[in-house]
Coordinates of C-alpha atoms in Angstrom, one line a residue:
M804 CA 2.9 -25.9 18.2
R805 CA 1.1 -22.4 19.3
T806 CA 4.5 -21.0 18.7
V807 CA 5.0 -22.2 15.4
L808 CA 1.7 -21.2 14.3
L809 CA 2.0 -17.0 15.2
L810 CA 5.6 -17.6 13.3
I811 CA 4.6 -18.6 10.4
P812 CA 2.8 -15.1 9.5
L813 CA 5.8 -13.4 10.0
L814 CA 7.5 -15.5 7.6
L815 CA 5.2 -15.9 5.0
P816 CA 5.5 -11.7 3.9
W817 CA 8.8 -13.0 2.6
A818 CA 7.6 -15.1 -0.2
A819 CA 5.1 -12.2 -1.2
P820 CA 7.4 -9.6 -3.5
A821 CA 8.2 -12.3 -6.2
P822 CA 4.8 -13.1 -7.1
A823 CA 4.1 -9.3 -6.5
H824 CA 5.8 -8.5 -9.2
K825 CA 4.7 -10.8 -11.2
V826 CA 0.9 -10.6 -10.9
L827 CA 0.6 -7.3 -13.6
D828 CA 1.9 -9.1 -16.3
R829 CA -0.9 -11.6 -16.0
C830 CA -3.6 -9.5 -15.1
T831 CA -5.5 -6.4 -15.5
P832 CA -3.9 -3.3 -14.2
V833 CA -7.5 -2.9 -11.9
A834 CA -7.7 -6.5 -11.2
A835 CA -3.8 -6.6 -10.3
L836 CA -4.3 -3.1 -8.1
W837 CA -7.2 -5.2 -6.1
T838 CA -5.3 -8.4 -5.6
L839 CA -2.3 -6.7 -4.5
T840 CA -3.7 -4.6 -2.1
V841 CA -6.0 -6.9 -0.2
S842 CA -3.2 -9.6 0.2
A843 CA -0.6 -6.9 1.2
L844 CA -3.4 -5.9 4.1
L845 CA -3.9 -9.4 4.9
L846 CA -0.3 -10.2 5.3
A847 CA -0.1 -7.1 7.5
A848 CA -2.9 -8.1 9.6
G849 CA -1.3 -11.7 10.2
T850 CA 1.9 -9.8 10.9
V851 CA 0.6 -7.3 13.7
A852 CA -1.9 -10.3 15.3
A853 CA 0.9 -12.7 15.4
L854 CA 3.3 -10.2 16.8
G855 CA 0.3 -8.9 19.3
T856 CA -0.4 -12.3 20.4
L857 CA 3.8 -13.0 21.1
A858 CA 4.0 -9.8 23.1
L859 CA 0.7 -10.8 25.3
T860 CA 1.6 -14.5 25.7
G861 CA 5.2 -13.0 27.1
L862 CA 3.1 -10.4 29.4
L863 CA 1.4 -12.7 30.9
R864 CA 4.2 -14.7 32.1
I865 CA 5.3 -12.0 34.5
P866 CA 3.8 -12.1 37.7
A867 CA 2.4 -8.4 37.6
F868 CA 0.5 -8.7 34.4
A869 CA -0.9 -12.4 35.4
A870 CA -2.3 -10.7 38.4
L871 CA -3.9 -8.1 36.1
G872 CA -5.0 -10.8 33.9
E873 CA -6.6 -12.6 36.7
L874 CA -4.6 -15.7 36.2
V875 CA -4.7 -18.1 38.9
H876 CA -2.5 -20.9 37.1
P877 CA 0.9 -20.5 35.3
L878 CA -0.2 -19.8 31.3
P879 CA 1.0 -22.5 29.6
T880 CA 3.7 -21.8 27.3
P881 CA 7.0 -23.0 26.4
S882 CA 10.3 -22.5 27.9
V883 CA 10.3 -19.0 29.7
R884 CA 14.1 -18.6 28.1
L885 CA 12.0 -18.8 24.6
V886 CA 9.0 -17.2 25.1
L887 CA 10.4 -13.9 27.4
P888 CA 12.9 -13.5 24.3
L889 CA 10.3 -13.6 21.6
A890 CA 7.5 -11.4 23.3
A891 CA 10.6 -8.9 24.2
L892 CA 10.9 -8.4 20.4
A893 CA 7.5 -8.8 19.3
A894 CA 7.1 -5.7 21.4
G895 CA 9.5 -3.6 20.2
L896 CA 8.9 -4.4 16.5
L897 CA 5.0 -3.3 17.1
T898 CA 6.3 -0.3 18.8
L899 CA 8.9 0.5 16.1
A900 CA 6.3 0.2 13.6
A901 CA 3.5 2.2 15.3
L902 CA 5.8 5.0 16.0
A903 CA 7.1 5.1 11.9
L904 CA 3.5 5.0 11.2
V905 CA 2.5 8.0 13.5
R906 CA 5.6 10.0 11.9
T907 CA 4.4 9.1 8.4
L908 CA 0.4 9.8 8.6
L909 CA 1.5 13.1 10.6
R910 CA 4.3 14.1 7.5
Q911 CA 1.7 13.0 5.0
T912 CA -1.2 14.8 6.7
T913 CA 1.1 18.0 6.9
G914 CA 1.8 17.4 3.2
L915 CA -1.8 17.1 1.8
R916 CA -3.1 19.8 4.0
T917 CA 0.0 22.4 2.7
A918 CA -1.1 20.8 -1.3
R919 CA -4.5 21.6 -0.6
S920 CA -4.4 25.0 0.9
E921 CA -1.8 26.0 -2.1
A922 CA -4.6 24.4 -4.7
G923 CA -7.5 26.3 -2.8
R924 CA -5.8 29.9 -3.6
R925 CA -5.6 29.4 -7.3
P926 CA -8.8 30.0 -9.3
A927 CA -9.7 26.5 -10.6
A928 CA -11.8 25.3 -14.0
G929 CA -13.6 22.3 -13.2
D930 CA -11.4 20.0 -11.4
L931 CA -8.3 21.4 -13.2
C932 CA -6.0 23.7 -11.0
V933 CA -3.1 25.8 -12.3
V934 CA -0.5 26.8 -10.6
D935 CA 2.0 29.5 -11.7
S936 CA 5.6 27.9 -11.3
P937 CA 8.5 26.9 -13.2
R938 CA 8.7 23.3 -12.0
P939 CA 7.2 21.3 -14.1
D940 CA 4.6 19.0 -11.8
A941 CA 1.0 17.7 -12.3
Y942 CA -0.9 15.3 -9.8
A943 CA -4.3 14.2 -8.6
L944 CA -5.0 15.4 -5.3
P945 CA -7.8 13.9 -3.3
G946 CA -10.0 15.5 -0.9
R947 CA -13.7 17.1 -1.6
P948 CA -13.8 18.3 -4.4
H949 CA -11.0 16.1 -6.2
R950 CA -8.3 18.2 -8.0
I951 CA -6.0 17.9 -10.7
V952 CA -3.0 19.9 -10.0
V953 CA -0.8 21.1 -13.1
T954 CA 2.2 23.9 -13.3
T955 CA 2.5 26.4 -15.9
A956 CA 5.6 24.9 -16.6
M957 CA 4.3 21.1 -17.2
L958 CA 1.6 23.0 -19.3
R959 CA 4.2 24.2 -21.3
S960 CA 6.2 21.2 -21.9
L961 CA 3.1 19.3 -23.8
D962 CA 1.1 19.9 -26.5
A963 CA -2.9 20.4 -26.3
R964 CA -3.5 16.9 -27.3
E965 CA -1.2 15.6 -24.7
R966 CA -2.5 17.9 -22.3
E967 CA -5.9 16.2 -22.6
A968 CA -4.1 12.9 -22.2
L969 CA -2.3 13.9 -19.0
F970 CA -5.5 15.2 -17.3
A971 CA -7.6 11.6 -18.4
H972 CA -4.8 10.0 -16.5
E973 CA -4.8 12.1 -13.4
R974 CA -9.0 12.3 -13.2
A975 CA -8.6 8.2 -13.5
H976 CA -6.6 8.0 -10.4
N977 CA -9.0 10.2 -8.6
A978 CA -12.3 8.5 -10.1
G979 CA -10.7 5.2 -9.0
H980 CA -10.1 6.6 -5.9
H981 CA -6.4 5.4 -6.0
H982 CA -5.1 7.5 -2.8
Y983 CA -6.7 5.1 -1.0
F984 CA -4.7 2.0 -2.2
L985 CA -1.4 3.9 -2.1
A986 CA -2.3 4.7 1.5
A987 CA -3.2 0.9 2.3
A988 CA 0.0 -0.1 0.5
E989 CA 1.8 2.6 3.1
L990 CA 0.5 0.8 6.2
A991 CA 1.4 -2.9 5.1
A992 CA 4.4 -1.4 4.2
H993 CA 4.9 -0.5 8.1
C994 CA 3.9 -3.7 9.7
H995 CA 6.3 -5.7 7.6
P996 CA 9.6 -4.9 5.9
A997 CA 8.8 -7.3 3.3
L998 CA 5.9 -5.6 2.1
R999 CA 8.2 -2.6 1.2
P1000 CA 8.2 -4.1 -2.4
V1001 CA 4.9 -5.1 -2.5
R1002 CA 3.9 -1.4 -2.1
E1003 CA 5.9 -0.7 -5.2
A1004 CA 4.0 -2.8 -7.4
I1005 CA 1.3 -1.4 -6.0
R1006 CA 1.7 2.1 -6.9
L1007 CA 3.0 0.5 -10.2
A1008 CA -0.6 -0.7 -10.5
A1009 CA -2.2 2.3 -9.6
E1010 CA -0.2 4.0 -12.7
R1011 CA -1.0 1.3 -15.0
A1012 CA -4.9 1.6 -14.4
A1013 CA -4.6 5.3 -14.7
D1014 CA -2.5 4.6 -17.7
E1015 CA -5.5 2.0 -19.4
A1016 CA -8.3 4.6 -18.2
A1017 CA -6.7 7.5 -19.5
A1018 CA -5.7 5.4 -22.8
T1019 CA -9.6 4.5 -23.3
A1020 CA -10.7 8.1 -22.6
V1021 CA -8.6 10.0 -25.1
G1022 CA -8.9 6.8 -27.6
D1023 CA -5.2 7.1 -28.4
R1024 CA -2.7 4.3 -26.3
R1025 CA 0.2 6.2 -28.6
L1026 CA -1.0 9.6 -27.6
T1027 CA -1.0 8.1 -24.1
A1028 CA 2.3 7.0 -23.8
R1029 CA 3.8 10.0 -25.3
A1030 CA 2.0 12.2 -23.3
I1031 CA 3.3 10.0 -20.0
A1032 CA 6.8 10.1 -21.5
R1033 CA 7.4 14.0 -21.8
A1034 CA 5.9 14.7 -19.0
A1035 CA 8.1 12.4 -17.1
L1036 CA 11.1 13.8 -19.0
A1037 CA 10.0 17.3 -17.9
V1038 CA 10.0 16.5 -14.4
H1039 CA 13.0 14.2 -14.3
T1040 CA 15.3 17.4 -13.9
A1041 CA 12.7 18.9 -11.6
D1042 CA 12.3 18.6 -7.6
T1043 CA 9.3 17.5 -7.2
S1044 CA 8.2 16.5 -3.5
R1045 CA 4.9 15.2 -2.5
P1046 CA 2.7 13.6 -0.2
V1047 CA 2.7 9.6 -1.6
M1048 CA -1.1 9.8 -1.3
T1049 CA -1.2 12.2 -4.5
P1050 CA -0.7 10.1 -7.4
A1051 CA 0.8 11.5 -10.7
A1052 CA 1.5 10.1 -14.2
T1053 CA 5.4 10.9 -14.2
T1054 CA 6.2 8.5 -11.1
G1055 CA 6.9 5.0 -11.2
P1056 CA 8.7 2.6 -13.8
V1057 CA 7.7 5.0 -16.7
P1058 CA 9.4 3.2 -19.6
R1059 CA 7.7 0.0 -18.4
R1060 CA 4.5 2.0 -18.3
V1061 CA 4.9 3.6 -21.9
A1062 CA 6.0 0.2 -23.2
A1063 CA 2.8 -1.7 -21.7
L1064 CA 0.7 1.6 -23.5
L1065 CA 2.3 0.8 -26.9
Q1066 CA 1.0 -2.9 -26.6
P1067 CA -2.6 -3.8 -27.2
A1068 CA -4.9 -3.2 -24.1
P1069 CA -4.8 -6.0 -21.7
R1070 CA -7.7 -8.8 -22.1
A1071 CA -9.1 -10.0 -18.4
P1072 CA -8.5 -13.7 -17.9
R1073 CA -10.9 -16.1 -18.0
A1074 CA -9.5 -17.2 -14.5
M1075 CA -7.7 -16.0 -11.7
P1076 CA -4.2 -16.6 -12.9
W1077 CA -2.1 -18.7 -11.1
I1078 CA 0.4 -16.2 -9.9
A1079 CA -2.7 -14.2 -8.2
A1080 CA -4.2 -17.3 -6.7
L1081 CA -1.1 -18.0 -4.9
L1082 CA -0.5 -14.7 -3.4
A1083 CA -3.7 -14.7 -2.7
A1084 CA -3.7 -18.3 -0.9
C1085 CA -0.5 -16.5 1.4
A1086 CA -2.2 -13.7 2.5
L1087 CA -5.4 -16.1 3.9
L1088 CA -3.0 -18.8 5.2
S1089 CA -0.9 -15.7 7.2
C1090 CA -4.7 -14.8 8.5
T1091 CA -5.5 -18.1 9.2
T1092 CA -2.4 -19.3 11.3
A1093 CA -2.4 -16.0 12.8
A1094 CA -6.1 -16.5 13.9
T1095 CA -5.7 -19.7 15.4
G1096 CA -2.6 -19.0 17.2
A1097 CA -4.3 -16.3 18.9
L1098 CA -7.4 -18.7 19.6
H1099 CA -5.1 -21.1 21.5
V1100 CA -3.5 -18.7 23.5
H1101 CA -7.1 -17.2 24.2
Q1102 CA -8.1 -20.7 25.1
D1103 CA -4.9 -21.4 27.4
I1104 CA -5.4 -18.2 29.3
E1105 CA -8.7 -19.3 30.0
V1106 CA -7.5 -22.1 31.6
A1107 CA -5.2 -20.5 33.5
Q1108 CA -8.0 -17.8 34.7
G1109 CA -9.5 -21.1 36.0
E1110 CA -12.4 -20.8 33.5
T1111 CA -12.3 -24.1 31.7
T1112 CA -10.0 -26.8 31.3
H1113 CA -8.5 -28.7 28.6

C-alpha cells in the first residue's frame, strides 16, 4: 500500500499537460499563469517527495545504512526484489534531475550576468536600454533595476506607436515579475518530464498576460497585436539566444497570441473553471499522496528503531 501511494505522485503529472493547455482558454491570462505555475510546483514537489521516500526506503534495507539509521528491527517493506530496484531507480532519477537542474542554473545565471553586463555598458533612458545591433531583439531584463533591452534594428522595424506597445509589453513582464514564474516552470520541468509541456503553457500564459497589460496600457488591442506580429517577423530570421528568464514579446506561439488580441478582452469567470479545478485537484492529490506515503514510511522507521509499535 505504501509503495502504491508513492507511485501515484509519479503518475499524476502525465495527466497534467492536457488540462494545462486548456486552462488559458477558460481563465484570464493572469489567473491561468498562477494556476499553472502553482499546480506545476505542487506536482513537482510530489514527484521529488515520492522519489526521495522510495530511495530512502531502499537505502534502509541495506545493512550499513540501517545501522546508520539506528534500526534495531528490519524495516517493514514489500519484497526486497521490488523495493531495491525501485529505490535504485528513484535515486538515479533524482541524481539526474539534480545534475540537469544545476547545469541549467549555471547556464542561465551566466546568461543573465552577461546580459546585464552588456546592458550596463549602454546609456539608459529610464528603464529603456538601447543596444546598437543589426540583430532585431527586445526583451525584459530582470534584476535591480529592471531593464527593457531593445536593439536599434528592432527600433527600425517598428513605427513610433508600435514601439510604445512593445515597450508596454516588456514593462508588463517586469511589473508582473514573470521571470519568477518562468524560473518555477523550469524547475518543475526538471523534476518530471511530463511537466515540460506545462512549462510551455506557463510561458504562453506569461506572454498572454503581458499582451493584455500592453493592450490596456496603450488602449488599442489591434495596435498591440500588430506590434507583436511585426516584432516577431523581424526576429524570425535573426539568431536570438537569450536566457529563458528574460521574457520577450516575440516568443511563444505568436499567431495564437495575435488572434487573442484581435478578440475582445477576456473576462474573469465568476467561478473557477472546471478544467482549472481539475488541474488543481491533480496537484493537491499528488502532494497529499506523497505526504501520506512519506508519513507511513516515517512511522515504519520509528517502529524499526524500536521507538514505537504498530
